[in-house]
Amino acid sequence: MLQKLSIRNYALIDSVDLELDKGLNIITGETGAGKSIMLGALSLILGQRAETKYFFNQAKKCVIEGQFKLSGSGLQPYFEEFDLDYQEESILRREISIDGKSRAFINDTPVTLSVMKQIGEKLIDIHSQHATSEVNDPGFQLAVVDTLSDHLPLLTEYRLKFRAYKKNLQLLINMQTSADEARSKQDYEQFLFNELDTANLQAGEQGALEIEMEALNHAESIKRGLLNGHVLLDGEETAVLPILKEVINQIQAIEKFNPAYTAMNERLRSAMIEIKDIAEETIVLEENIVYSPARIDEINVRLDTIYTLQQKHRVTSVEELLAIQNELSDNLNTLLNSDEEIERLIIAINKLKVELEKIADTLSKNRSKAINVAQKQVGEILVRVGMPNAKIKIEQTVVENLNKDGKDMISLLFSANAGQAPAPVGKVASGGELSRLMLAIKSIISKHTSLPTLIFDEIDTGISGETALRVGDVIGELEQNMQVICITHLPQIAAKGEAHYFVYKKEESERTTTGIRRLSPEERIFAIAEMLSGKNPGESALKNAQDLLSFKN
């Protein structure tokens, strides 16, 4: 329930603190005094958008705060869903700065406006005279039937499965589209892969082949160079090795005179060993050089294959060709795997559909039972509120295709007069009839919902006298299941409240402000008498007011 509403700097309100009763709270006041301003402020902590032009003082921010008692409301899971601290007494606060920026808080934790709206919808339902069009909404009509069916857990399970079902259907479409696109180029990619696979490319082979080709093309020059090199190193008396050997002998003869000569000779011996190895290697290399026209042709063919593939795929290395080959292989494997994935997904979708069909059938049966009860109970309440000939008919149509709520379409038809065939509500009901029909609907669903607070904003438009008394009785009964706040201009309804608040205007310092205060029992008599007869009520009006208050449930 809403325990306290604090309003700072909103519309005609400078500062107001409204503490509410747990039962039926009545709000009255003169026309234009600002009764609906209270609801406008309350709507801000229920997630509605705000405009700074409605600030009382354009130099200060607007702050709206609602304190709610949530014990027994079953709302803890919703707080946990949004990672919010759940408290038995929770506070929703909205701050709008002068530059239009808005901040929302739940128990001092910053939240988005969307989260505040979703939490707020679980706390308060505002029903105004302008909201009767809601009864024409097929979604609202279905929600009423579902509330009376008491199958919210089953409906929640269905909706979760249906979201998964729709998600899988879209995934299937995407996968099938991708598979179709892949198949359209499968033959070409298979050809490219086969071409690369047949080429049997090896990493690094291009460089090795190009080096070998260079050697074969210059075999004669290379052999001559290697032979000449060998001769100069070790081929005659004037070659490097014989001369180096003689140098070693000369230094060896003087080694005993200085250790430095010994070290120098060791270096010469090391150099001689290295040069001797080089001389021997030149012979080996020279012998390996064999001019082979056949090998040249073989290499030319291989390199031509490599160059052609590189040009075709617009790359410059064998490694890049191998990467393309791997990518083509992956694409072809993916296509094969996607067929298997598609098959698995189809099986999963069909299984979900079977489960959904089964749940939808159960939902339909539950709704059918609830419709019979709803028609009877709403009809009874309509009689009580002065519409003895009114009838409602709730038509249930089971469609072929599954939707987010099952397979049912609900239509609410209404007839206010005897002999009049039921028709869509918006076409046959007046404003007063719509208000009473909506009251009847809210009355029966209040017994099946955990909604803490219900607000009626002048839904008594178009009724008076005995009918107003009966409407007041029905509104008064709602407090057995929830907190009710009713803004009214009818004394018959105002007299039904547990607590009565009066909205007033005051002018000071050339400025008009709106205030609200709770009336004492004596003040209630006077206020209701004024509602009966106008300003300065007489004895009869005061007596009538006392009588109305004494008839309170």
Coordinates of N, CA and C in Angstrom, one line a residue, residues 184-324:
S184 N 24.5 -22.0 -53.1 CA 24.5 -21.3 -54.4 C 25.9 -21.1 -54.9
K185 N 26.9 -21.1 -54.0 CA 28.3 -21.0 -54.4 C 29.1 -22.2 -54.0
Q186 N 28.4 -23.2 -53.6 CA 29.1 -24.4 -53.1 C 29.9 -25.0 -54.3
D187 N 29.3 -25.2 -55.5 CA 30.0 -25.8 -56.6 C 31.3 -25.1 -56.9
Y188 N 31.2 -23.7 -56.9 CA 32.4 -23.0 -57.3 C 33.5 -23.1 -56.2
E189 N 33.1 -23.0 -55.0 CA 34.1 -23.1 -53.9 C 34.7 -24.5 -53.9
Q190 N 33.9 -25.5 -54.2 CA 34.4 -26.9 -54.2 C 35.4 -27.0 -55.3
F191 N 35.2 -26.4 -56.5 CA 36.1 -26.4 -57.6 C 37.4 -25.7 -57.2
L192 N 37.3 -24.6 -56.5 CA 38.5 -23.8 -56.1 C 39.3 -24.7 -55.1
F193 N 38.6 -25.3 -54.2 CA 39.3 -26.1 -53.2 C 40.0 -27.3 -53.8
N194 N 39.3 -28.0 -54.8 CA 39.9 -29.1 -55.4 C 41.1 -28.7 -56.2
E195 N 41.1 -27.6 -56.8 CA 42.2 -27.1 -57.6 C 43.4 -26.9 -56.7
L196 N 43.2 -26.2 -55.5 CA 44.3 -26.0 -54.6 C 44.7 -27.3 -54.0
D197 N 43.8 -28.2 -53.6 CA 44.1 -29.5 -53.0 C 45.0 -30.3 -54.0
T198 N 44.6 -30.3 -55.3 CA 45.3 -31.1 -56.3 C 46.7 -30.5 -56.5
A199 N 46.9 -29.2 -56.3 CA 48.2 -28.6 -56.4 C 49.2 -29.1 -55.4
N200 N 48.6 -29.6 -54.2 CA 49.5 -30.1 -53.1 C 50.6 -29.1 -52.7
L201 N 50.2 -27.9 -52.5 CA 51.1 -26.9 -52.1 C 51.8 -27.2 -50.8
Q202 N 53.1 -26.8 -50.7 CA 53.9 -27.0 -49.5 C 54.4 -25.6 -49.0
A203 N 54.3 -25.3 -47.8 CA 54.8 -24.1 -47.3 C 56.3 -24.0 -47.6
G204 N 56.8 -22.8 -48.1 CA 58.2 -22.6 -48.3 C 58.7 -23.1 -49.6
E205 N 57.9 -23.9 -50.4 CA 58.4 -24.5 -51.6 C 58.7 -23.5 -52.7
Q206 N 58.0 -22.4 -52.8 CA 58.2 -21.5 -53.8 C 59.6 -20.9 -53.8
G207 N 60.0 -20.5 -52.6 CA 61.4 -19.9 -52.4 C 62.5 -20.9 -52.8
A208 N 62.3 -22.2 -52.4 CA 63.3 -23.2 -52.6 C 63.4 -23.5 -54.1
L209 N 62.2 -23.5 -54.8 CA 62.2 -23.8 -56.2 C 62.9 -22.7 -57.0
E210 N 62.6 -21.4 -56.6 CA 63.2 -20.3 -57.3 C 64.7 -20.3 -57.1
I211 N 65.2 -20.6 -56.0 CA 66.6 -20.7 -55.7 C 67.3 -21.8 -56.6
E212 N 66.6 -23.0 -56.6 CA 67.1 -24.1 -57.4 C 67.1 -23.7 -58.9
M213 N 66.1 -23.1 -59.4 CA 66.0 -22.7 -60.8 C 67.1 -21.7 -61.1
E214 N 67.4 -20.8 -60.2 CA 68.4 -19.8 -60.4 C 69.8 -20.6 -60.6
A215 N 70.0 -21.6 -59.7 CA 71.2 -22.3 -59.8 C 71.4 -23.1 -61.1
L216 N 70.3 -23.7 -61.5 CA 70.3 -24.5 -62.8 C 70.6 -23.6 -64.0
N217 N 70.0 -22.5 -64.0 CA 70.1 -21.6 -65.1 C 71.6 -21.0 -65.2
H218 N 72.3 -21.1 -64.1 CA 73.7 -20.6 -64.1 C 74.7 -21.7 -63.7
A219 N 74.4 -22.9 -64.0 CA 75.2 -24.0 -63.6 C 76.6 -23.9 -64.0
E220 N 76.9 -23.6 -65.2 CA 78.2 -23.5 -65.8 C 79.1 -22.5 -65.0
S221 N 78.5 -21.3 -64.8 CA 79.3 -20.2 -64.1 C 79.5 -20.6 -62.7
I222 N 78.5 -21.3 -62.1 CA 78.7 -21.7 -60.7 C 79.8 -22.8 -60.5
K223 N 79.8 -23.8 -61.4 CA 80.8 -24.8 -61.4 C 82.2 -24.2 -61.5
R224 N 82.3 -23.3 -62.5 CA 83.6 -22.7 -62.8 C 84.1 -21.9 -61.6
G225 N 83.2 -21.2 -61.0 CA 83.6 -20.4 -59.8 C 84.0 -21.2 -58.7
L226 N 83.3 -22.3 -58.4 CA 83.6 -23.2 -57.3 C 85.0 -23.9 -57.5
L227 N 85.2 -24.4 -58.8 CA 86.5 -25.0 -59.1 C 87.7 -24.0 -59.0
N228 N 87.5 -22.9 -59.5 CA 88.6 -21.8 -59.4 C 88.8 -21.5 -57.9
G229 N 87.8 -21.5 -57.2 CA 87.9 -21.2 -55.7 C 88.7 -22.3 -55.1
H230 N 88.4 -23.5 -55.4 CA 89.1 -24.6 -54.8 C 90.6 -24.6 -55.1
V231 N 90.9 -24.3 -56.4 CA 92.3 -24.2 -56.8 C 93.0 -23.2 -56.1
L232 N 92.4 -22.0 -55.9 CA 93.1 -20.9 -55.2 C 93.3 -21.2 -53.8
L233 N 92.4 -22.0 -53.2 CA 92.6 -22.4 -51.8 C 93.5 -23.5 -51.6
D234 N 93.5 -24.5 -52.5 CA 94.3 -25.7 -52.1 C 94.7 -26.5 -53.4
G235 N 94.8 -25.8 -54.5 CA 95.1 -26.5 -55.7 C 96.5 -26.5 -56.2
E236 N 97.4 -25.6 -55.8 CA 98.8 -25.5 -56.2 C 99.6 -24.9 -55.1
E237 N 101.0 -24.8 -55.4 CA 101.9 -24.4 -54.3 C 101.6 -22.9 -53.9
T238 N 101.1 -22.1 -54.9 CA 100.8 -20.7 -54.6 C 99.4 -20.5 -54.0
A239 N 98.7 -21.6 -53.7 CA 97.3 -21.5 -53.2 C 97.4 -21.1 -51.7
V240 N 96.2 -20.8 -51.2 CA 96.2 -20.2 -49.8 C 96.6 -21.2 -48.8
L241 N 96.2 -22.5 -48.9 CA 96.6 -23.4 -47.8 C 98.1 -23.7 -47.7
P242 N 98.8 -24.0 -48.8 CA 100.2 -24.2 -48.7 C 100.9 -23.0 -48.1
I243 N 100.5 -21.8 -48.6 CA 101.2 -20.6 -48.0 C 100.9 -20.4 -46.6
L244 N 99.6 -20.7 -46.2 CA 99.3 -20.6 -44.8 C 100.0 -21.6 -43.9
K245 N 100.2 -22.8 -44.5 CA 101.0 -23.8 -43.8 C 102.4 -23.3 -43.5
E246 N 103.0 -22.7 -44.5 CA 104.4 -22.2 -44.4 C 104.4 -21.1 -43.3
V247 N 103.4 -20.2 -43.3 CA 103.4 -19.2 -42.2 C 103.3 -19.8 -40.8
I248 N 102.5 -20.9 -40.7 CA 102.4 -21.5 -39.4 C 103.8 -22.1 -39.0
N249 N 104.5 -22.7 -39.9 CA 105.8 -23.2 -39.6 C 106.8 -22.2 -39.2
Q250 N 106.8 -21.0 -39.9 CA 107.7 -19.9 -39.5 C 107.4 -19.4 -38.1
I251 N 106.1 -19.2 -37.8 CA 105.8 -18.7 -36.4 C 106.1 -19.7 -35.4
Q252 N 105.9 -21.0 -35.7 CA 106.2 -22.1 -34.8 C 107.6 -22.1 -34.3
A253 N 108.5 -21.7 -35.2 CA 109.9 -21.7 -34.9 C 110.3 -20.6 -33.8
I254 N 109.4 -19.6 -33.7 CA 109.8 -18.5 -32.7 C 108.8 -18.5 -31.6
E255 N 108.0 -19.5 -31.4 CA 107.0 -19.5 -30.4 C 107.6 -19.4 -29.0
K256 N 108.8 -20.0 -28.8 CA 109.5 -20.1 -27.5 C 109.9 -18.8 -27.0
F257 N 110.0 -17.8 -27.9 CA 110.5 -16.5 -27.4 C 109.4 -15.6 -26.8
N258 N 108.2 -15.9 -27.1 CA 107.1 -15.0 -26.6 C 105.7 -15.8 -26.6
P259 N 105.0 -15.8 -25.5 CA 103.7 -16.5 -25.5 C 102.8 -15.9 -26.5
A260 N 102.9 -14.6 -26.9 CA 102.0 -14.0 -27.9 C 102.1 -14.7 -29.2
Y261 N 103.4 -15.2 -29.6 CA 103.5 -15.9 -30.8 C 102.8 -17.2 -30.8
T262 N 102.7 -17.8 -29.7 CA 102.0 -19.1 -29.6 C 100.5 -18.9 -29.8
A263 N 100.0 -17.8 -29.2 CA 98.5 -17.5 -29.3 C 98.2 -17.2 -30.8
M264 N 99.2 -16.4 -31.4 CA 98.9 -16.1 -32.8 C 98.9 -17.3 -33.7
N265 N 99.8 -18.3 -33.4 CA 99.9 -19.5 -34.2 C 98.6 -20.3 -34.0
E266 N 98.1 -20.3 -32.8 CA 96.8 -21.1 -32.6 C 95.7 -20.5 -33.5
R267 N 95.7 -19.2 -33.6 CA 94.7 -18.6 -34.4 C 94.9 -19.0 -35.9
L268 N 96.1 -19.0 -36.3 CA 96.4 -19.4 -37.7 C 96.0 -20.8 -38.0
R269 N 96.3 -21.7 -37.0 CA 95.9 -23.1 -37.2 C 94.4 -23.2 -37.3
S270 N 93.6 -22.5 -36.5 CA 92.2 -22.5 -36.5 C 91.7 -22.0 -37.9
A271 N 92.3 -20.9 -38.4 CA 92.0 -20.4 -39.7 C 92.3 -21.4 -40.8
M272 N 93.4 -22.1 -40.6 CA 93.8 -23.1 -41.6 C 92.7 -24.3 -41.7
I273 N 92.2 -24.7 -40.5 CA 91.2 -25.7 -40.4 C 89.9 -25.3 -41.1
E274 N 89.5 -24.0 -40.9 CA 88.3 -23.5 -41.5 C 88.4 -23.4 -43.0
I275 N 89.6 -22.9 -43.5 CA 89.8 -22.7 -44.9 C 89.8 -24.1 -45.6
K276 N 90.5 -25.1 -44.9 CA 90.5 -26.4 -45.5 C 89.1 -27.0 -45.6
D277 N 88.3 -26.7 -44.6 CA 86.9 -27.2 -44.7 C 86.2 -26.5 -45.9
I278 N 86.4 -25.2 -46.1 CA 85.8 -24.5 -47.2 C 86.2 -25.0 -48.5
A279 N 87.5 -25.3 -48.6 CA 88.1 -25.9 -49.8 C 87.4 -27.2 -50.2
E280 N 87.2 -28.1 -49.2 CA 86.6 -29.4 -49.4 C 85.1 -29.2 -49.8
E281 N 84.4 -28.2 -49.2 CA 83.0 -28.0 -49.4 C 82.8 -27.5 -50.9
T282 N 83.8 -26.7 -51.4 CA 83.6 -26.2 -52.8 C 83.6 -27.3 -53.7
I283 N 84.4 -28.4 -53.5 CA 84.4 -29.5 -54.3 C 83.0 -30.3 -54.3
V284 N 82.5 -30.4 -53.0 CA 81.2 -31.1 -52.9 C 80.1 -30.3 -53.6
L285 N 80.1 -29.0 -53.4 CA 79.1 -28.2 -54.0 C 79.2 -28.2 -55.5
E286 N 80.4 -28.2 -56.0 CA 80.6 -28.2 -57.5 C 80.1 -29.5 -58.1
E287 N 80.4 -30.6 -57.3 CA 79.9 -31.9 -57.8 C 78.4 -32.0 -57.9
N288 N 77.7 -31.3 -56.9 CA 76.3 -31.3 -56.9 C 75.6 -30.5 -58.0
I289 N 76.4 -29.6 -58.6 CA 75.8 -28.8 -59.6 C 75.8 -29.7 -60.9
V290 N 74.6 -30.0 -61.3 CA 74.4 -30.8 -62.5 C 73.4 -30.1 -63.4
Y291 N 73.8 -29.7 -64.5 CA 72.9 -29.1 -65.4 C 71.9 -30.1 -65.9
S292 N 70.5 -29.8 -65.7 CA 69.5 -30.8 -66.1 C 68.3 -30.0 -66.8
P293 N 68.3 -30.1 -68.1 CA 67.1 -29.4 -68.8 C 65.8 -30.0 -68.3
A294 N 65.8 -31.3 -68.0 CA 64.5 -31.9 -67.6 C 64.1 -31.4 -66.2
R295 N 65.0 -31.1 -65.3 CA 64.7 -30.6 -64.0 C 64.2 -29.1 -64.2
I296 N 64.8 -28.4 -65.1 CA 64.4 -27.0 -65.4 C 63.0 -27.0 -65.8
D297 N 62.7 -27.9 -66.7 CA 61.3 -28.0 -67.2 C 60.3 -28.3 -66.1
E298 N 60.7 -29.2 -65.2 CA 59.9 -29.7 -64.1 C 59.6 -28.5 -63.2
I299 N 60.7 -27.8 -62.9 CA 60.5 -26.6 -61.9 C 59.6 -25.5 -62.6
N300 N 59.9 -25.3 -63.9 CA 59.1 -24.3 -64.6 C 57.6 -24.6 -64.5
V301 N 57.3 -25.9 -64.7 CA 55.9 -26.3 -64.7 C 55.3 -26.0 -63.3
R302 N 56.0 -26.4 -62.2 CA 55.6 -26.3 -60.9 C 55.4 -24.8 -60.5
L303 N 56.4 -24.0 -60.9 CA 56.3 -22.5 -60.6 C 55.2 -21.9 -61.4
D304 N 55.0 -22.3 -62.6 CA 53.9 -21.8 -63.4 C 52.5 -22.1 -62.7
T305 N 52.4 -23.3 -62.1 CA 51.2 -23.6 -61.4 C 51.0 -22.7 -60.2
I306 N 52.1 -22.5 -59.5 CA 52.0 -21.6 -58.3 C 51.6 -20.2 -58.7
Y307 N 52.4 -19.7 -59.7 CA 52.1 -18.3 -60.1 C 50.7 -18.1 -60.6
T308 N 50.2 -19.1 -61.4 CA 48.8 -19.0 -61.9 C 47.8 -18.9 -60.7
L309 N 48.0 -19.8 -59.7 CA 47.1 -19.8 -58.6 C 47.1 -18.5 -57.8
Q310 N 48.4 -18.0 -57.7 CA 48.5 -16.7 -56.9 C 47.8 -15.6 -57.7
Q311 N 48.0 -15.6 -59.0 CA 47.3 -14.5 -59.8 C 45.8 -14.7 -59.7
K312 N 45.3 -15.9 -59.7 CA 43.9 -16.1 -59.7 C 43.3 -15.7 -58.4
H313 N 44.0 -15.9 -57.3 CA 43.5 -15.6 -56.0 C 44.0 -14.2 -55.5
R314 N 44.8 -13.6 -56.3 CA 45.3 -12.2 -56.0 C 46.1 -12.2 -54.7
V315 N 47.1 -13.1 -54.6 CA 48.0 -13.2 -53.5 C 49.4 -13.3 -54.0
T316 N 50.4 -13.3 -53.1 CA 51.8 -13.4 -53.6 C 52.6 -14.5 -52.9
S317 N 52.0 -15.4 -52.2 CA 52.8 -16.4 -51.5 C 52.0 -17.7 -51.4
V318 N 52.7 -18.8 -51.3 CA 52.1 -20.1 -51.2 C 51.3 -20.2 -49.8
E319 N 51.9 -19.5 -48.8 CA 51.2 -19.5 -47.5 C 49.8 -18.9 -47.6
E320 N 49.7 -17.9 -48.4 CA 48.4 -17.2 -48.5 C 47.4 -18.2 -49.3
L321 N 47.9 -18.9 -50.2 CA 47.1 -19.9 -51.0 C 46.6 -21.0 -50.0
L322 N 47.5 -21.4 -49.1 CA 47.2 -22.5 -48.2 C 46.1 -22.0 -47.2
A323 N 46.2 -20.7 -46.8 CA 45.1 -20.1 -46.0 C 43.8 -20.1 -46.7
I324 N 43.8 -19.7 -48.0 CA 42.5 -19.7 -48.7 C 42.0 -21.2 -48.8

